[in-house]
Coordinates of C-alpha atoms and ligand atoms in Angstrom, one line a residue:
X1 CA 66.4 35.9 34.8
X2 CA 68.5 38.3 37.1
X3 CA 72.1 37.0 37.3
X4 CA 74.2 38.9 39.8
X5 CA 78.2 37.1 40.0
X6 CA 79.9 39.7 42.8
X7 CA 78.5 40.2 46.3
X8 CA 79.8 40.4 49.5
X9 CA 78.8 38.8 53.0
X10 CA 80.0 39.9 57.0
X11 CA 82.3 36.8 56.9
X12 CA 84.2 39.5 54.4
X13 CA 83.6 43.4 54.1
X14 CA 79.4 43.0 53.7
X15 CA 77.0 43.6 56.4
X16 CA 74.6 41.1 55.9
X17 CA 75.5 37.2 56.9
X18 CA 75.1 35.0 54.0
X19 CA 71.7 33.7 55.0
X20 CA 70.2 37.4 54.7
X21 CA 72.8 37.9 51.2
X22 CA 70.0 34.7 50.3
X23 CA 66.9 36.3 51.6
X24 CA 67.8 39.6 50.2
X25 CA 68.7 38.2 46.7
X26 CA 65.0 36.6 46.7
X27 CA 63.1 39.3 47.1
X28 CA 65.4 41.1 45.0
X29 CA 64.0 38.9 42.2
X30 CA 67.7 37.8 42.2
X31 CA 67.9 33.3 39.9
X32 CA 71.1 33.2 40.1
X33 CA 73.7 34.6 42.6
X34 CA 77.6 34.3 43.3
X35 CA 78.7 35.2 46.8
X36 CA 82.0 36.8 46.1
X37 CA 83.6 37.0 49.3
X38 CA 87.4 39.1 49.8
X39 CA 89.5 35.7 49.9
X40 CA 87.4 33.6 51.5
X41 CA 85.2 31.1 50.5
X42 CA 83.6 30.7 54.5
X43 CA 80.1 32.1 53.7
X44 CA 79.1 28.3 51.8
X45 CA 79.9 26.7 55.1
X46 CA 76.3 25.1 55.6
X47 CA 74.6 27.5 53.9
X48 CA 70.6 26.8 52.9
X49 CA 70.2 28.7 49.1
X50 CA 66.8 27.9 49.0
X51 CA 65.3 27.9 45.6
X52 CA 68.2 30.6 44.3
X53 CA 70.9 28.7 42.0
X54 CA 74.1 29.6 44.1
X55 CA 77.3 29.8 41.8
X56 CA 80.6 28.9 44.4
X57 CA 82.7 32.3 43.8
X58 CA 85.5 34.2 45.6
X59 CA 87.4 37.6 45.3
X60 CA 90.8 36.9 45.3
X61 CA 93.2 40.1 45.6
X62 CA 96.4 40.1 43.6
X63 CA 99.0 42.9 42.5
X64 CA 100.3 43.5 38.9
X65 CA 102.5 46.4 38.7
X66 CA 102.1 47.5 42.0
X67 CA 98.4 48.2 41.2
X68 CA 96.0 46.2 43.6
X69 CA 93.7 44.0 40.7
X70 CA 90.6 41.9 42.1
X71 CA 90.6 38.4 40.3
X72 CA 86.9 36.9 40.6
X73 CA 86.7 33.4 41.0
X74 CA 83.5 31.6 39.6
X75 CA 81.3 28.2 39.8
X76 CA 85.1 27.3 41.8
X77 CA 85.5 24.1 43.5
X78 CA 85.0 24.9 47.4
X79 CA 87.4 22.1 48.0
X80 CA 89.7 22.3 46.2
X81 CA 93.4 21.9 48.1
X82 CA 95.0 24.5 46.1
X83 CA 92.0 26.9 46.9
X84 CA 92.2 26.4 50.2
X85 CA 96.1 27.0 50.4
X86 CA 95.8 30.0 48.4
X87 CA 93.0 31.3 51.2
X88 CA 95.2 30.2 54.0
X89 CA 98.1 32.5 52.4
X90 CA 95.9 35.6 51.2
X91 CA 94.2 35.5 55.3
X92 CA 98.1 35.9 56.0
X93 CA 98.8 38.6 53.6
X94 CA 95.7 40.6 55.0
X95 CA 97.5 40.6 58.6
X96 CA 100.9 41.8 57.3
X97 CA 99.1 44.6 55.3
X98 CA 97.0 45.4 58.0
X99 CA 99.5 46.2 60.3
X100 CA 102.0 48.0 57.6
X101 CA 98.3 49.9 57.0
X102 CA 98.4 50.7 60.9
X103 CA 102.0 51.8 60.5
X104 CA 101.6 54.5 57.7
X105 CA 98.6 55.4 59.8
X106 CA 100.9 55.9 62.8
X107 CA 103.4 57.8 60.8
X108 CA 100.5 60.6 60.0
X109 CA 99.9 60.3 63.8
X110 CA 96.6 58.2 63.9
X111 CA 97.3 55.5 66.5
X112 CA 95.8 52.1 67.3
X113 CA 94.5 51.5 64.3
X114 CA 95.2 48.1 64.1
X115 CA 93.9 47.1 67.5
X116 CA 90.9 48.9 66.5
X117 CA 90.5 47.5 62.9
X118 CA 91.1 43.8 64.1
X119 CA 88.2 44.7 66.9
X120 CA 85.2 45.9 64.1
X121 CA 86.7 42.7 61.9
X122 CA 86.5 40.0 64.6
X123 CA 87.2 36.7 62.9
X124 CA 86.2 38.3 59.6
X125 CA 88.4 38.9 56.7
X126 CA 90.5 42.2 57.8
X127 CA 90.4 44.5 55.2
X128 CA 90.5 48.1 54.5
X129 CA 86.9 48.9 54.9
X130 CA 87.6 47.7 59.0
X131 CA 90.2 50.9 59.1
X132 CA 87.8 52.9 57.6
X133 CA 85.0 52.1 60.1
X134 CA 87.3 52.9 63.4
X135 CA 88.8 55.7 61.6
X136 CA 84.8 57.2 61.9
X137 CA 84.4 55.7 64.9
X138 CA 87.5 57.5 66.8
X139 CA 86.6 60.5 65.0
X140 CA 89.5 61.0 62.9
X141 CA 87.1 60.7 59.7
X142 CA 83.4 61.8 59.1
X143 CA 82.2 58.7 57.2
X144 CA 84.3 56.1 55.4
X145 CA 83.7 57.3 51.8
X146 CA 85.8 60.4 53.8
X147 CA 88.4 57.8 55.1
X148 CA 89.3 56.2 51.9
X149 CA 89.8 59.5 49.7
X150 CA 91.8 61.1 52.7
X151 CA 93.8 58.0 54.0
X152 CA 92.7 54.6 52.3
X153 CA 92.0 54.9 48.9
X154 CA 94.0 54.6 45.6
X155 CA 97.2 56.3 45.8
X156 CA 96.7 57.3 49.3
X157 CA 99.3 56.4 52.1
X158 CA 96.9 53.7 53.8
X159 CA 96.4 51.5 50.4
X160 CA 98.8 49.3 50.2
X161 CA 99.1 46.2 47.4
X162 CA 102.9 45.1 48.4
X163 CA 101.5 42.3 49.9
X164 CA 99.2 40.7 47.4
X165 CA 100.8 37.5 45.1
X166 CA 100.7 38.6 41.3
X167 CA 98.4 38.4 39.5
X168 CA 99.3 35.1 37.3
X169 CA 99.6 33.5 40.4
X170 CA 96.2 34.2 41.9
X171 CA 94.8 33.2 38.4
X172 CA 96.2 29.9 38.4
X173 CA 94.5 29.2 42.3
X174 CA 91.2 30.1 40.1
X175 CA 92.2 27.5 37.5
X176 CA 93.3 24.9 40.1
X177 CA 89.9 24.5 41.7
X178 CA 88.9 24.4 37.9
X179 CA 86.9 28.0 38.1
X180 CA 86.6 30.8 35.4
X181 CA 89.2 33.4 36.5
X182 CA 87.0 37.4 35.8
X183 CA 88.9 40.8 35.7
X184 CA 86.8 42.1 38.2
X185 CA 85.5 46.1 38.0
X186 CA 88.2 46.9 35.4
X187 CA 87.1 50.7 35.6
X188 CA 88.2 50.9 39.7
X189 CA 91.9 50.7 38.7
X190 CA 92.5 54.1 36.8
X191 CA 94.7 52.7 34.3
X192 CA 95.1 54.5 31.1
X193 CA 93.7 52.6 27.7
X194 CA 97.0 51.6 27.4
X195 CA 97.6 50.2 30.5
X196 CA 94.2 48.3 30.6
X197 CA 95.2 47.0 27.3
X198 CA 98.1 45.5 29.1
X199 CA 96.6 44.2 32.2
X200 CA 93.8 42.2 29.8
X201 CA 96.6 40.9 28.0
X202 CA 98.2 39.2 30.8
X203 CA 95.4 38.2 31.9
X204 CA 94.4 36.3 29.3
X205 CA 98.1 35.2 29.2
X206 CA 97.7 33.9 32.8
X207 CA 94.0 31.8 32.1
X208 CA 92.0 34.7 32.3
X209 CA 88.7 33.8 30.2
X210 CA 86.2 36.8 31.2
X211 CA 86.1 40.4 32.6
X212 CA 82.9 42.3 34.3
X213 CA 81.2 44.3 32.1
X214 CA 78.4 45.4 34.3
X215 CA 79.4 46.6 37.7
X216 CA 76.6 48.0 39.9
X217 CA 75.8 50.9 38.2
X218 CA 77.6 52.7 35.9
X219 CA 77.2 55.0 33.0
X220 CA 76.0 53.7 29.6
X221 CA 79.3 54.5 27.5
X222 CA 81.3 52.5 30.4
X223 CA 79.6 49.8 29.7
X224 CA 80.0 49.8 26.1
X225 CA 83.8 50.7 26.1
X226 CA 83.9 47.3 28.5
X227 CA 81.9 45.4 26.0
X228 CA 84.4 46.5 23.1
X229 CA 87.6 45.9 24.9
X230 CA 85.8 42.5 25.7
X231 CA 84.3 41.3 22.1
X232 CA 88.2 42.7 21.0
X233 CA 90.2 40.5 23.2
X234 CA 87.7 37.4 23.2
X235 CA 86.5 37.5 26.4
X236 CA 83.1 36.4 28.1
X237 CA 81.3 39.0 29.8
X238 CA 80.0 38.7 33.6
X239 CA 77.7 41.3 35.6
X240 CA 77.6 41.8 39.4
X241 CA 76.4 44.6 41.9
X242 CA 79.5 44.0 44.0
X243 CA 76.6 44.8 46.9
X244 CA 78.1 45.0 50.4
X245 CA 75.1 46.9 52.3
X246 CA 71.6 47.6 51.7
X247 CA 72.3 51.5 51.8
X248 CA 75.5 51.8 49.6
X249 CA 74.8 54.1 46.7
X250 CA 76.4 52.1 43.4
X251 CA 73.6 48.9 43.3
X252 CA 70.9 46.9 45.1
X253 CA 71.5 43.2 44.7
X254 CA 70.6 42.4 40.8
X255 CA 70.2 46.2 40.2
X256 CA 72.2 47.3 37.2
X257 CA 72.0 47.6 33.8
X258 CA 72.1 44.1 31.6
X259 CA 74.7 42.8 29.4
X260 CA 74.6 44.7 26.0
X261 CA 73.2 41.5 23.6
X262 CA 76.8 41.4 21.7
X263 CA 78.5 39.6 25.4
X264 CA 79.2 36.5 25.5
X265 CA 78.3 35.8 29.2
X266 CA 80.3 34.2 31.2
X267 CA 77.6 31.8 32.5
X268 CA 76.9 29.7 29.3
X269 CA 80.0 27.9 30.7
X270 CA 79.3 27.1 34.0
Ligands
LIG301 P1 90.5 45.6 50.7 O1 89.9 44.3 50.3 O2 90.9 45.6 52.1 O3 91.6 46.2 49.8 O4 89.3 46.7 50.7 C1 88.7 46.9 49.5 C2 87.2 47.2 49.7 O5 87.1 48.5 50.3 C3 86.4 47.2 48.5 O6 85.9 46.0 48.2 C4 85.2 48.1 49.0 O7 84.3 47.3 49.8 C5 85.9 49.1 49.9 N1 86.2 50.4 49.3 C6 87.1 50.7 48.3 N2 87.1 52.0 48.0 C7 86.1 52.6 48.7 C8 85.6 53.9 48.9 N3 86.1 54.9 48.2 N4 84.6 54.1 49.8 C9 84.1 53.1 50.5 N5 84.6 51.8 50.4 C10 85.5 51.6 49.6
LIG302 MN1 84.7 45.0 49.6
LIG303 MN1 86.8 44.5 44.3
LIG304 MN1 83.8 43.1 45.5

């Protein structure tokens, strides 16, 4: 079995449309796949999963102490009211932070950003990777991995997380359309041990029942420092590339290391 819970389609940041997410995932060897899409759930809409077992997921970004947290949504119900008022808002609060993004951008004199953002986006979820993408295209940056660690990435001018609910909040939406609310990539966040600590708890204080352990690849002792803080707090264990191209460089669809056998994974509950 290859289970694979975080991936992402062009209806979000991805490049491939959800039917080619499917194709790829089958000849990945890929049983069981999430699609994981940044606050939206519009990649289901119609969508033929063949012979793959298709677990109804989102990525839903929230804030907790003015750090930007991804909340994974899993086996969620795509109907769900509150789910789809909680997309409605978090499609909102990607428009006011794309243009305070295109401000800050202004500030270090980059201009039309946002025009040109909204362009490579089109009626696709608006996120940071879109800056990223004009920023090479206008040739102010060389690729985007350059345009995130000069201008978008954490603690740079262009990231900005004001925007985002907090966290509690985006768990409940999770609980609402009766999903498993996961800490997604905890590693991304550069939070002390301390902090971390922190963040699980209140997650867990929120609903929270599970936290990725494996994401794409990563180095052995990560993984088992993830598995500790997991068997410590009591939480159930999920795995996903968090694939959004064929040529990134962290993971291939399915491609990353398993669960270490002391997880609980999240999917016994599904
Ligand atoms: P957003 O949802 O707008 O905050 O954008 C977050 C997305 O940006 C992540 O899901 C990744 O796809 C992408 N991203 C984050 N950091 C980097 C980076 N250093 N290089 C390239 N892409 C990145
Ligand atoms: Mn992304
Ligand atoms: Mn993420
Ligand atoms: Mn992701």
């Amino acid at each position: 079995m290859i289970i694979d819970l975080h991936c992402h389609t062009t209806l979000s940041d991805g490049k491939l449309t959800p039917r080619e997410l499917v194709s790829h995932a089958m000849d990945n060897g890929v049983t069981t796949l999430s699609i994981t899409d940044h606050d939206t759930v519009e990649a289901y809409d119609g969508l033929d999963t063949g012979r793959l077992h298709v677990i109804p997921g989102i990525e839903l970004s929230s804030q907790w102490r003015n750090t930007g947290i991804h909340i994974v949504g899993l086996n969620i119900d795509l109907h769900s009211t509150a789910l789809q008022e909680a997309i409605k808002r978090q499609k909102l609060a990607r428009w006011k932070r794309a243009e305070s993004i295109a401000g800050k951008l202004e500030k270090r004199g980059i201009m039309n950003t946002l025009e040109g953002a909204a362009r490579i986006a089109g009626n696709d979820n608006i996120g940071r990777p879109h800056f990223a993408r004009y920023l090479v295209e206008s040739g102010t940056c060389k690729n985007t991995g350059d345009a995130f660690s000069r201008y978008l990435g954490t603690g740079k001018s262009g990231n900005v997380d004001k925007f985002w609910p907090e966290l509690p909040e985006v768990v409940e939406w999770i609980l609402s359309a009766n999903g498993i609310a996961v800490l997604a990539h905890p590693l991304t966040y550069k939070l002390t041990r301390t902090k971390l600590s922190a963040l699980v708890d209140d997650f867990i204080n929120a609903g929270g029942r599970a936290m990725e352990v494996v994401s794409g690849k990563q180095l052995a002792k990560h993984t088992r420092d993830l598995a500790k803080i997991c068997r410590q707090k009591n939480l159930l264990a999920s795995c996903g590339s968090d694939f959004h191209q064929p040529e990134q460089s962290w993971a291939d669809l399915g491609r990353f290391p398993p669960l270490p056998r002391e997880c609980s994974p999240v999917w016994d509950y599904f």
